[in-house]
Tab-separated table of C-alpha atoms in Angstrom:
chain	number	residue	atom	x	y	z
A	24	MET	CA	13.983	-15.970	78.434
A	25	THR	CA	13.698	-15.222	74.763
A	26	THR	CA	16.097	-16.241	71.917
A	27	SER	CA	17.110	-13.556	69.504
A	28	PRO	CA	16.996	-14.494	65.883
A	29	ASP	CA	20.739	-14.801	65.548
A	30	ASN	CA	21.021	-16.836	68.693
A	31	GLY	CA	18.219	-19.124	67.216
A	32	LYS	CA	20.431	-19.827	64.147
A	33	LEU	CA	23.410	-20.513	66.264
A	34	LEU	CA	21.528	-22.734	68.567
A	35	HIS	CA	20.288	-24.517	65.421
A	36	ASP	CA	23.766	-24.835	64.191
A	37	LEU	CA	24.691	-26.234	67.567
A	38	ARG	CA	22.159	-28.816	67.755
A	39	SER	CA	22.791	-29.874	64.149
A	40	LYS	CA	26.644	-30.423	64.801
A	41	CYS	CA	26.224	-32.135	68.176
A	42	SER	CA	23.507	-34.377	66.640
A	43	SER	CA	25.901	-35.457	63.788
A	44	LEU	CA	28.723	-35.971	66.347
A	45	LYS	CA	26.460	-38.197	68.400
A	46	SER	CA	25.171	-40.075	65.481
A	47	ALA	CA	29.002	-40.621	64.169
A	48	ALA	CA	30.246	-41.634	67.682
A	49	GLU	CA	27.465	-44.394	67.722
A	50	LEU	CA	28.997	-45.704	64.284
A	51	TYR	CA	32.587	-45.374	64.935
A	52	LYS	CA	33.008	-48.585	66.692
A	53	ASP	CA	31.568	-50.588	63.649
A	54	CYS	CA	33.920	-48.671	61.099
A	55	SER	CA	36.868	-50.265	59.305
A	56	ALA	CA	40.127	-48.638	60.208
A	57	ALA	CA	40.225	-46.574	57.008
A	58	GLU	CA	36.725	-45.408	57.639
A	59	LYS	CA	37.634	-44.672	61.344
A	60	LYS	CA	40.461	-42.529	60.269
A	61	GLU	CA	38.157	-40.436	57.721
A	62	MET	CA	35.362	-40.156	60.380
A	63	LEU	CA	37.668	-38.913	63.172
A	64	ALA	CA	38.974	-36.187	60.879
A	65	LEU	CA	35.286	-35.212	60.178
A	66	MET	CA	34.502	-35.548	63.948
A	67	ASN	CA	37.351	-33.455	64.807
A	68	ALA	CA	36.148	-30.792	62.433
A	69	ALA	CA	32.644	-31.020	63.785
A	70	ALA	CA	34.203	-30.468	67.303
A	71	ALA	CA	35.971	-27.512	66.058
A	72	GLU	CA	32.908	-25.932	64.824
A	73	ILE	CA	31.064	-26.660	67.875
A	74	VAL	CA	33.724	-24.726	69.889
A	75	LYS	CA	33.242	-21.878	67.347
A	76	ILE	CA	29.627	-21.876	67.668
A	77	LEU	CA	29.849	-21.925	71.519
A	78	ALA	CA	32.211	-18.979	71.459
A	79	GLN	CA	29.609	-17.018	69.200
A	80	ILE	CA	27.004	-17.740	71.635
A	81	GLU	CA	28.875	-16.533	74.446
A	82	LYS	CA	29.629	-13.440	72.639
A	83	ALA	CA	25.890	-13.014	71.448
B	2	MET	CA	17.322	-56.917	50.262
B	3	GLU	CA	15.776	-54.596	47.638
B	4	LYS	CA	18.333	-52.105	46.503
B	5	LEU	CA	16.922	-48.319	46.446
B	6	ASN	CA	17.830	-45.387	44.881
B	7	ILE	CA	18.127	-42.616	47.528
B	8	LEU	CA	19.266	-39.174	47.276
B	9	VAL	CA	20.576	-37.348	50.237
B	10	LEU	CA	20.465	-33.627	50.770
B	11	GLU	CA	22.951	-32.569	53.417
B	12	ASP	CA	25.358	-29.898	53.617
B	13	ASP	CA	27.190	-31.068	56.713
B	14	LYS	CA	30.014	-33.715	55.717
B	15	LEU	CA	29.941	-35.619	59.019
B	16	ALA	CA	25.876	-35.974	58.645
B	17	GLN	CA	26.635	-37.025	55.032
B	18	LYS	CA	28.929	-39.699	56.335
B	19	VAL	CA	26.580	-40.885	58.870
B	20	MET	CA	23.712	-41.024	56.363
B	21	SER	CA	25.905	-42.953	53.715
B	22	ALA	CA	26.814	-45.709	56.430
B	23	HIS	CA	23.148	-46.128	57.592
B	24	LEU	CA	22.219	-46.444	53.694
B	25	ALA	CA	24.917	-48.880	52.958
B	26	GLY	CA	23.880	-51.346	50.392
B	27	HIS	CA	21.572	-49.027	48.481
B	28	ASN	CA	22.324	-46.556	45.634
B	29	ILE	CA	23.021	-43.325	47.345
B	30	GLU	CA	23.678	-40.011	45.845
B	31	LEU	CA	24.722	-37.103	47.932
B	32	SER	CA	24.118	-33.255	47.382
B	33	GLY	CA	25.664	-30.607	49.538
B	34	ASP	CA	23.477	-27.945	48.112
B	35	LEU	CA	20.145	-27.156	46.782
B	36	ASN	CA	21.099	-26.573	42.984
B	37	THR	CA	22.868	-29.869	42.643
B	38	ALA	CA	20.084	-31.536	44.343
B	39	LEU	CA	17.363	-30.012	42.095
B	40	LYS	CA	19.522	-31.195	38.937
B	41	LYS	CA	19.661	-34.606	40.393
B	42	ILE	CA	15.967	-34.763	41.141
B	43	GLU	CA	15.066	-33.554	37.496
B	44	ASN	CA	17.391	-35.955	35.723
B	45	GLY	CA	17.363	-38.937	38.243
B	46	ARG	CA	14.870	-41.542	39.443
B	47	TYR	CA	14.758	-41.800	43.235
B	48	ASP	CA	12.716	-43.932	45.630
B	49	ILE	CA	13.597	-42.095	48.656
B	50	GLY	CA	15.065	-38.612	49.343
B	51	PHE	CA	16.490	-37.554	52.750
B	52	PHE	CA	16.336	-33.822	53.163
B	53	ASP	CA	18.190	-31.436	55.454
B	54	LEU	CA	16.540	-28.035	55.435
B	55	MET	CA	19.161	-25.330	56.372
B	56	LEU	CA	21.713	-25.637	53.872
B	57	GLY	CA	24.714	-23.289	54.781
B	58	PRO	CA	25.230	-20.654	57.246
B	59	ASP	CA	22.840	-18.110	56.144
B	60	ASP	CA	20.321	-20.280	54.596
B	61	ASP	CA	16.607	-19.954	55.088
B	62	HIS	CA	15.136	-23.589	54.855
B	63	SER	CA	16.125	-23.790	51.173
B	64	GLY	CA	15.825	-27.562	51.471
B	65	LEU	CA	12.152	-27.156	51.420
B	66	LYS	CA	12.144	-26.226	47.701
B	67	ALA	CA	13.872	-29.721	47.205
B	68	ILE	CA	11.068	-31.389	48.897
B	69	ALA	CA	8.463	-29.735	46.513
B	70	ALA	CA	10.486	-30.752	43.441
B	71	ALA	CA	11.017	-34.488	44.541
B	72	ALA	CA	7.578	-34.988	45.731
B	73	ALA	CA	6.395	-33.687	42.403
B	74	LYS	CA	8.110	-36.775	40.791
B	75	GLY	CA	6.815	-39.238	43.161
B	76	VAL	CA	9.829	-39.459	45.543
B	77	TYR	CA	9.069	-40.532	49.225
B	78	CYS	CA	10.512	-37.411	50.919
B	79	VAL	CA	12.014	-37.647	54.337
B	80	VAL	CA	13.152	-34.629	56.343
B	81	VAL	CA	15.967	-35.230	58.628
B	82	SER	CA	16.735	-31.631	60.248
B	83	SER	CA	17.515	-29.909	63.345
B	84	SER	CA	15.270	-27.274	62.364
B	85	ASP	CA	11.935	-28.772	63.623
B	86	SER	CA	9.821	-26.059	64.814
B	87	ASP	CA	5.999	-26.642	64.286
B	88	GLU	CA	5.908	-23.985	61.482
B	89	THR	CA	8.778	-25.667	59.565
B	90	ILE	CA	7.119	-29.299	60.167
B	91	ASP	CA	3.891	-27.926	58.702
B	92	ARG	CA	5.489	-26.301	55.738
B	93	ALA	CA	7.444	-29.581	55.130
B	94	TYR	CA	4.354	-31.657	55.126
B	95	ALA	CA	2.337	-29.164	53.017
B	96	LEU	CA	5.240	-29.290	50.435
B	97	GLY	CA	4.967	-33.099	50.127
B	98	ALA	CA	7.268	-34.579	52.833
B	99	SER	CA	6.023	-38.006	54.070
B	100	ASP	CA	8.069	-37.980	57.110
B	101	PHE	CA	9.854	-35.690	59.381
B	102	TYR	CA	12.692	-36.630	61.839
B	103	ALA	CA	14.649	-34.660	64.059
B	104	LYS	CA	18.450	-35.258	63.603
B	105	GLY	CA	20.192	-37.360	66.177
B	106	ASN	CA	18.827	-40.754	66.272
B	107	GLU	CA	19.637	-41.928	62.668
B	108	SER	CA	20.761	-45.444	63.979
B	109	SER	CA	17.130	-46.355	64.486
B	110	ASN	CA	15.169	-43.808	62.420
B	111	VAL	CA	16.858	-44.555	59.149
B	112	ALA	CA	16.185	-48.290	59.411
B	113	ASP	CA	12.480	-47.528	60.535
B	114	ILE	CA	12.003	-45.216	57.612
B	115	LEU	CA	13.461	-47.872	54.843
B	116	ARG	CA	11.312	-50.519	56.426
B	117	LYS	CA	8.039	-48.250	56.465
B	118	PHE	CA	8.906	-47.449	52.876
B	119	LEU	CA	9.097	-50.999	51.787
B	120	GLN	CA	6.299	-51.858	53.725
B	121	ASN	CA	3.985	-49.294	51.906
B	122	ARG	CA	5.297	-50.242	48.526
B	123	LYS	CA	4.273	-53.852	49.222
B	124	ALA	CA	0.807	-52.841	50.504
B	125	ALA	CA	0.452	-50.738	47.362
B	126	GLY	CA	1.159	-54.046	45.529
B	127	ALA	CA	-1.199	-55.981	47.778
B	128	LYS	CA	-4.160	-55.145	45.716
B	129	ASP	CA	-3.238	-58.009	43.270
B	130	ILE	CA	-3.323	-60.331	46.214
B	131	PHE	CA	-7.064	-59.997	46.278
B	132	SER	CA	-7.454	-61.323	42.896
B	133	SER	CA	-5.095	-64.005	43.188
B	134	ALA	CA	-3.637	-65.405	46.302
B	135	PHE	CA	-6.754	-64.429	48.645
B	136	ILE	CA	-9.606	-63.628	46.483
B	137	THR	CA	-12.226	-61.147	48.027
B	138	SER	CA	-13.992	-58.349	46.547
B	139	ASP	CA	-15.634	-57.475	50.135
B	140	PRO	CA	-14.508	-54.266	51.312
B	141	GLU	CA	-14.424	-54.976	55.002
B	142	THR	CA	-12.315	-58.092	54.317
B	143	LYS	CA	-10.043	-56.309	51.966
B	144	ALA	CA	-9.578	-53.688	54.579
B	145	ALA	CA	-8.938	-56.064	57.450
B	146	ALA	CA	-6.437	-58.078	55.186
B	147	SER	CA	-4.682	-54.755	54.241
B	148	GLU	CA	-4.315	-53.639	57.689
B	149	ALA	CA	-2.894	-56.899	58.834
B	150	LEU	CA	-0.298	-56.881	55.910
B	151	LYS	CA	0.952	-53.609	57.367
B	152	TYR	CA	2.015	-55.661	60.330
B	153	ALA	CA	3.562	-58.224	57.966
B	154	PRO	CA	7.196	-56.809	58.245
B	155	THR	CA	7.080	-56.400	62.050
B	156	GLU	CA	7.938	-58.976	64.911
B	157	LEU	CA	4.247	-58.560	66.225
B	158	PRO	CA	2.523	-61.802	66.428
B	159	ILE	CA	-0.726	-62.127	64.474
B	160	LEU	CA	-3.881	-63.881	65.439
B	161	ILE	CA	-6.263	-65.065	62.646
B	162	LEU	CA	-9.978	-65.661	63.834
B	163	GLY	CA	-12.424	-67.082	61.617
B	164	PRO	CA	-14.595	-70.163	61.068
B	165	SER	CA	-13.242	-73.171	59.151
B	166	GLY	CA	-12.540	-72.804	55.534
B	167	THR	CA	-12.289	-68.992	55.487
B	168	GLY	CA	-8.702	-68.715	54.309
B	169	LYS	CA	-6.902	-68.320	57.729
B	170	THR	CA	-3.848	-70.484	56.492
B	171	SER	CA	-3.671	-68.683	52.978
B	172	LEU	CA	-3.577	-65.317	54.842
B	173	ALA	CA	-0.989	-66.550	57.349
B	174	LYS	CA	1.164	-67.706	54.186
B	175	ILE	CA	0.733	-64.199	52.487
B	176	LEU	CA	1.684	-62.453	55.844
B	177	HIS	CA	4.820	-64.590	55.906
B	178	GLU	CA	5.815	-63.694	52.248
B	179	HIS	CA	5.418	-60.091	53.103
B	180	SER	CA	7.262	-60.281	56.163
B	181	GLY	CA	10.781	-60.116	54.356
B	182	ARG	CA	11.790	-63.091	56.859
B	183	GLU	CA	14.543	-65.117	55.548
B	184	GLY	CA	13.475	-68.247	57.244
B	185	ALA	CA	10.601	-70.747	56.016
B	186	PHE	CA	6.828	-70.858	56.692
B	187	VAL	CA	6.293	-73.682	59.005
B	188	SER	CA	2.643	-74.655	59.826
B	189	ILE	CA	1.481	-77.085	62.281
B	190	ASN	CA	-2.195	-77.875	62.952
B	191	CYS	CA	-2.539	-78.365	66.749
B	192	SER	CA	-5.672	-80.228	66.460
B	193	ALA	CA	-4.171	-83.121	64.344
B	194	TYR	CA	-1.935	-84.388	67.227
B	195	THR	CA	-2.234	-85.879	70.694
B	196	GLU	CA	-0.443	-83.909	73.472
B	197	ASP	CA	2.612	-86.183	73.345
B	198	LEU	CA	3.001	-86.276	69.421
B	199	LEU	CA	2.561	-82.425	69.135
B	200	GLU	CA	5.310	-81.813	71.875
B	201	ALA	CA	7.628	-84.042	69.581
B	202	GLU	CA	6.429	-82.291	66.544
B	203	MET	CA	6.970	-78.950	67.889
B	204	PHE	CA	10.226	-79.301	69.969
B	205	GLY	CA	11.640	-82.338	68.098
B	206	HIS	CA	13.497	-85.418	69.519
B	207	ARG	CA	16.544	-87.093	69.992
B	208	LYS	CA	17.198	-90.622	68.711
B	209	GLY	CA	15.754	-92.920	71.378
B	210	ALA	CA	13.896	-90.278	73.266
B	211	PHE	CA	10.788	-92.457	73.240
B	212	THR	CA	9.547	-95.717	71.684
B	213	GLY	CA	9.674	-95.413	68.012
B	214	ALA	CA	12.060	-92.490	67.892
B	215	HIS	CA	14.387	-94.390	65.698
B	216	GLU	CA	16.073	-91.139	64.396
B	217	ALA	CA	16.694	-87.613	65.818
B	218	ARG	CA	14.131	-85.236	64.223
B	219	LYS	CA	14.135	-81.459	64.039
B	220	GLY	CA	11.136	-79.954	65.581
B	221	ARG	CA	8.873	-77.406	63.736
B	222	LEU	CA	10.165	-74.429	66.071
B	223	LEU	CA	13.668	-75.038	64.867
B	224	GLU	CA	12.399	-75.276	61.224
B	225	ALA	CA	10.783	-71.865	61.607
B	226	HIS	CA	14.089	-70.243	62.879
B	227	LYS	CA	14.054	-66.761	61.286
B	228	GLY	CA	10.814	-67.505	59.747
B	229	THR	CA	7.070	-68.002	60.741
B	230	LEU	CA	5.539	-70.569	62.980
B	231	PHE	CA	1.931	-70.851	62.081
B	232	LEU	CA	-0.119	-72.448	64.635
B	233	ASP	CA	-3.333	-73.570	63.423
B	234	GLU	CA	-6.141	-74.411	65.855
B	235	ILE	CA	-4.178	-73.161	68.657
B	236	GLY	CA	-7.449	-73.161	70.789
B	237	THR	CA	-7.019	-76.959	70.751
B	238	MET	CA	-3.717	-77.073	72.447
B	239	SER	CA	-3.571	-78.475	76.045
B	240	LEU	CA	-2.560	-76.303	78.789
B	241	THR	CA	0.476	-78.226	79.502
B	242	MET	CA	1.495	-77.786	75.798
B	243	GLN	CA	0.533	-74.061	76.049
B	244	MET	CA	2.832	-73.626	78.901
B	245	LYS	CA	5.626	-75.248	77.213
B	246	LEU	CA	5.062	-73.208	73.967
B	247	LEU	CA	4.876	-70.075	76.245
B	248	LYS	CA	8.307	-70.894	77.802
B	249	ALA	CA	9.878	-71.324	74.186
B	250	VAL	CA	8.343	-68.083	72.924
B	251	GLU	CA	9.690	-66.107	75.820
B	252	GLU	CA	13.074	-67.630	76.122
B	253	ARG	CA	13.365	-68.373	72.460
B	254	SER	CA	15.039	-71.507	73.147
B	255	PHE	CA	13.720	-74.877	74.143
B	256	TYR	CA	14.833	-78.581	74.742
B	257	PRO	CA	14.114	-81.223	72.181
B	258	LEU	CA	12.715	-84.457	73.754
B	259	GLY	CA	15.485	-86.375	75.311
B	260	SER	CA	17.953	-83.801	75.025
B	261	GLU	CA	19.820	-81.795	77.498
B	262	LYS	CA	21.008	-79.217	75.048
B	263	PRO	CA	18.787	-76.279	74.470
B	264	GLU	CA	17.996	-75.185	70.885
B	265	HIS	CA	17.605	-71.593	69.833
B	266	SER	CA	15.097	-70.390	67.368
B	267	GLU	CA	13.845	-66.955	66.366
B	268	PHE	CA	10.586	-67.466	64.923
B	269	ARG	CA	7.502	-65.049	64.557
B	270	ILE	CA	4.195	-66.634	65.510
B	271	ILE	CA	0.990	-66.508	63.520
B	272	SER	CA	-1.709	-68.467	64.960
B	273	ALA	CA	-5.456	-69.055	63.960
B	274	THR	CA	-8.498	-70.468	65.816
B	275	LEU	CA	-11.952	-70.883	64.781
B	276	GLU	CA	-13.052	-70.444	68.563
B	277	ASP	CA	-13.312	-67.188	70.522
B	278	PRO	CA	-10.080	-66.905	72.663
B	279	GLN	CA	-11.856	-64.828	75.155
B	280	ALA	CA	-14.281	-67.590	75.746
B	281	LEU	CA	-11.393	-70.156	75.859
B	282	ILE	CA	-9.772	-68.052	78.499
B	283	ALA	CA	-12.941	-67.854	80.344
B	284	GLN	CA	-13.474	-71.499	80.316
B	285	GLY	CA	-9.990	-72.142	81.335
B	286	LYS	CA	-8.974	-73.602	78.036
B	287	MET	CA	-6.517	-71.004	77.091
B	288	ARG	CA	-3.652	-69.700	79.231
B	289	PHE	CA	-4.085	-65.756	79.308
B	290	ASP	CA	-0.319	-65.253	79.195
B	291	LEU	CA	-0.021	-67.269	76.075
B	292	PHE	CA	-2.991	-65.352	74.544
B	293	GLN	CA	-1.035	-62.091	75.309
B	294	ARG	CA	1.966	-63.531	73.429
B	295	VAL	CA	-0.021	-64.495	70.289
B	296	HIS	CA	-2.401	-61.820	69.788
B	297	GLY	CA	-0.393	-58.729	68.886
B	298	TYR	CA	-2.502	-57.904	65.942
B	299	THR	CA	-5.837	-59.745	65.511
B	300	ILE	CA	-7.642	-60.240	62.180
B	301	ASN	CA	-11.091	-61.603	61.961
B	302	LEU	CA	-12.204	-63.254	58.679
B	303	LYS	CA	-16.023	-63.315	58.123
B	304	PRO	CA	-17.703	-66.490	56.926
B	305	LEU	CA	-18.464	-66.754	53.268
B	306	ALA	CA	-22.136	-66.465	53.800
B	307	ARG	CA	-21.459	-62.887	55.019
B	308	ARG	CA	-19.521	-61.834	51.971
B	309	ALA	CA	-21.608	-63.257	49.186
B	310	CYS	CA	-20.175	-60.846	46.762
B	311	ASP	CA	-16.957	-63.115	46.848
B	312	ILE	CA	-18.922	-66.060	45.468
B	313	ALA	CA	-18.574	-65.111	41.792
B	314	PRO	CA	-14.889	-64.161	41.745
B	315	LEU	CA	-13.993	-67.337	43.769
B	316	LEU	CA	-15.943	-69.418	41.208
B	317	GLN	CA	-14.124	-67.902	38.489
B	318	HIS	CA	-10.878	-68.401	40.330
B	319	PHE	CA	-11.606	-71.927	40.949
B	320	THR	CA	-12.470	-72.724	37.352
B	321	LYS	CA	-9.481	-70.732	36.007
B	322	GLY	CA	-7.354	-72.879	33.740
B	323	GLY	CA	-9.851	-75.571	33.873
B	324	ARG	CA	-13.478	-76.256	32.586
B	325	ARG	CA	-15.253	-72.816	32.507
B	326	LEU	CA	-18.782	-73.034	33.887
B	327	SER	CA	-21.825	-70.968	33.528
B	328	PHE	CA	-24.329	-70.330	36.020
B	329	THR	CA	-27.884	-69.593	35.438
B	330	PRO	CA	-29.275	-66.514	37.261
B	331	GLU	CA	-31.529	-68.609	39.458
B	332	ALA	CA	-28.357	-71.124	40.355
B	333	ARG	CA	-26.408	-67.909	41.198
B	334	VAL	CA	-29.156	-66.256	43.512
B	335	TYR	CA	-29.209	-69.949	45.066
B	336	MET	CA	-25.716	-69.841	45.946
B	337	GLU	CA	-25.529	-66.405	47.020
B	338	ASN	CA	-28.306	-67.150	49.696
B	339	TYR	CA	-26.795	-70.538	50.400
B	340	ALA	CA	-25.257	-70.579	54.012
B	341	TRP	CA	-21.721	-72.380	53.031
B	342	PRO	CA	-21.121	-73.749	56.469
B	343	GLY	CA	-17.806	-75.077	55.125
B	344	ASN	CA	-17.126	-71.442	53.530
B	345	VAL	CA	-14.368	-71.178	50.932
B	346	ARG	CA	-13.310	-74.811	51.195
B	347	GLU	CA	-16.994	-76.045	50.554
B	348	LEU	CA	-17.257	-73.850	47.572
B	349	LYS	CA	-14.041	-75.180	46.265
B	350	LYS	CA	-15.293	-78.721	46.831
B	351	PHE	CA	-18.794	-77.684	45.232
B	352	VAL	CA	-16.663	-76.345	42.006
B	353	ASP	CA	-14.884	-79.642	41.800
B	354	LEU	CA	-18.240	-81.501	41.900
B	355	VAL	CA	-20.039	-79.441	39.354
B	356	SER	CA	-17.079	-79.161	36.821
B	357	GLY	CA	-17.197	-82.932	36.972
B	358	GLY	CA	-20.702	-82.920	35.854
B	359	SER	CA	-21.978	-83.427	32.166
B	360	GLN	CA	-23.290	-79.693	31.776
B	361	GLY	CA	-21.230	-76.836	31.435
B	362	ARG	CA	-24.299	-74.555	32.042
B	363	VAL	CA	-25.268	-75.120	35.570
B	364	ASP	CA	-28.743	-74.461	36.562
B	365	ILE	CA	-30.517	-74.373	39.889
B	366	THR	CA	-31.209	-78.196	40.079
B	367	ALA	CA	-27.576	-79.011	39.572
B	368	VAL	CA	-26.701	-76.645	42.303
B	369	GLN	CA	-29.518	-77.756	44.773
B	370	LYS	CA	-28.028	-81.410	44.318
B	371	HIS	CA	-24.813	-80.464	45.843
B	372	LEU	CA	-25.847	-77.742	48.181
B	373	LYS	CA	-28.653	-79.248	50.172
B	374	ASN	CA	-27.820	-77.717	53.651
B	375	ARG	CA	-29.293	-74.405	52.485
B	376	ASP	CA	-30.034	-72.818	55.677
B	377	ALA	CA	-27.422	-74.254	57.964
B	378	ALA	CA	-25.438	-71.562	59.775
B	379	ARG	CA	-26.930	-68.724	57.954
B	380	PRO	CA	-25.354	-65.512	59.451
B	381	ALA	CA	-27.503	-63.749	62.100
B	382	PRO	CA	-30.231	-61.561	60.079
B	383	ALA	CA	-28.801	-58.487	62.099
B	384	GLN	CA	-25.541	-59.072	60.620
B	385	ASP	CA	-26.880	-59.535	57.011
B	386	GLY	CA	-26.437	-56.793	54.603
B	387	GLY	CA	-28.772	-58.191	52.343
B	388	LEU	CA	-31.711	-57.894	54.772
B	389	TYR	CA	-30.832	-54.398	55.509
B	390	ALA	CA	-30.859	-53.431	51.738
B	391	TYR	CA	-34.213	-55.527	51.684
B	392	ALA	CA	-35.600	-53.397	54.529
B	393	LEU	CA	-34.509	-50.065	52.835
B	394	ALA	CA	-36.191	-51.414	49.633
B	395	ASN	CA	-39.457	-52.806	51.034
B	396	GLY	CA	-39.925	-51.306	54.500
B	397	LEU	CA	-39.080	-52.702	57.851
B	398	GLU	CA	-42.198	-54.513	58.180
B	399	ALA	CA	-41.682	-56.495	55.033
B	400	ALA	CA	-38.220	-57.149	56.163
B	401	LEU	CA	-39.393	-58.315	59.641
B	402	GLU	CA	-41.994	-60.580	58.036
B	403	LYS	CA	-39.218	-62.022	55.526
B	404	VAL	CA	-37.157	-62.973	58.850
B	405	SER	CA	-40.305	-64.320	60.512
B	406	GLY	CA	-41.034	-66.443	57.364
B	407	GLU	CA	-37.396	-67.872	56.898
B	408	ILE	CA	-37.130	-68.702	60.866
B	409	ILE	CA	-40.518	-70.397	60.620
B	410	THR	CA	-39.917	-72.267	57.428
B	411	ARG	CA	-36.539	-73.382	58.488
B	412	ASN	CA	-37.872	-74.626	61.812
B	413	LEU	CA	-40.613	-76.497	60.156
B	414	ARG	CA	-38.277	-78.185	57.679
B	415	GLU	CA	-36.039	-79.099	60.669
B	416	ASN	CA	-39.154	-80.565	62.609
B	417	GLU	CA	-40.267	-82.408	59.264
B	418	GLY	CA	-43.286	-80.326	59.068
B	419	LYS	CA	-44.578	-80.846	62.622
B	420	LYS	CA	-46.315	-77.476	63.457
B	421	THR	CA	-46.888	-78.073	67.043
B	422	LYS	CA	-43.203	-78.615	67.624
B	423	THR	CA	-42.685	-75.308	65.546
B	424	MET	CA	-45.120	-73.460	67.631
B	425	ALA	CA	-43.351	-74.628	70.845
B	426	ASP	CA	-39.865	-74.146	69.672
B	427	LEU	CA	-40.471	-70.651	68.551
B	428	LYS	CA	-43.084	-69.691	71.199
B	429	ILE	CA	-45.650	-68.546	68.692
B	430	SER	CA	-49.305	-68.866	68.292
B	431	THR	CA	-51.191	-70.943	65.927
B	432	ARG	CA	-52.566	-67.629	64.133
B	433	LEU	CA	-49.142	-66.281	63.450
B	434	LEU	CA	-47.818	-69.524	62.257
B	435	TYR	CA	-50.765	-70.007	59.768
B	436	SER	CA	-50.734	-66.267	58.676
B	437	THR	CA	-46.994	-66.465	58.027
B	438	LEU	CA	-47.377	-69.617	55.959
B	439	LYS	CA	-50.251	-68.138	53.969
B	440	LYS	CA	-48.179	-65.001	53.262
B	441	LEU	CA	-45.381	-67.177	52.010
B	442	GLY	CA	-47.964	-68.969	49.743
B	443	ILE	CA	-47.474	-72.259	51.719
B	444	GLU	CA	-50.827	-74.169	52.048
B	445	PRO	CA	-51.007	-75.326	55.498
B	446	GLU	CA	-51.237	-79.221	55.659
B	447	GLY	CA	-52.647	-81.353	58.265
B	448	GLU	CA	-50.359	-81.800	61.241
B	449	LYS	CA	-47.570	-84.228	60.748
B	450	LYS	CA	-46.799	-86.617	63.622
């Protein structure tokens, strides 16, 4: 199976967002309460982006 | 910890947050787009730059442009990107990137990058070491020591081999100084103690643990906590002690003599020996498992006689700040051809002796007075670069004659001129002996009995 150029870009974005989310999850436990709140908001936003990208991949 | 100036080019807010957390303690500047990053690079001074490549939804690896700009300003450029095709990696390195990591393992990668950067910076500064703390102009010795310095900031044990007086302890200290370890450099000469005393010295003891233990004493292993334990002459340690040390190294804990409470110590081992560890293992004098634990990286220091180019800089170093000496050309040649069985330590002693003499200008007579053991422990001719150069200049036959001459005259000297003994020792004919002596311009005398 080959990946179309557009699909390739989406997959790159997916990998990038997932990697950030994984790295953030590893850091989370060591964050202060304030940082946890900020981190959680960013992780939620990243997760929402991932859902969006997955939907786009599904459509493509 | 040294505070570094770091630029992070990353458009993803969460990734920015992750990088900031891993780089805490340093001066960090964040850029979310190429233009801001280029301005910062132009106006700022950064040690390291972390670069994402795809910046924004429709971007085509614009982060590469920032790498070129940063590399041109001497910034150590590291790509952290999910875009890691072979083509992109090639382009990033071609533009001046020093490292390329795929996103997703920042917790260990960022720490590795920082360590590597600091290590490279120290290694670059290590050139000064060779004109101060570890004097050498010998390219082979410099290369070996520089290579060892690369492992200084790691946990890897280092084994330093080399004859007595070649600078093993000095090198161990330098390795510790470049290790970044917060603890002390603790040295112990294993050959200076009996087995019982060595055990007490290494592991410490409680008050009353043995006759004469009037006070409790901390052992060297504990003193070396978070630092370096330098085990000099490790080859002389008894097998029992080796076993005890091995256990302490493996478990990072040990029991001081007379104590039931274990002590914990995180030390890094640097060891040294003048013997061949493989031979010691073969002879059953060294445990193979201990050897495995202490020889992570091995450096071999050459005897001074095999790095004659170091004699002049060492002489200069040892006389710095004190009485400056001048050596006649003949004296210099004599010193360069001397065997220096005691190596740098002997040279230091020699400098102390001639410095105390009445003449500041040192001639060959004064040198010979202190360096009598001229041919002792000369390096094997095959390893002697000087002989090789002689062969290139005068031909192989002349070089072979030179070697024969040196061996014959040395043996004659050792046999106090007894030719029959020399002929027997070297298994040579009367004809060869006499022809060699004639070529050397030595008048054959009557046989000495």
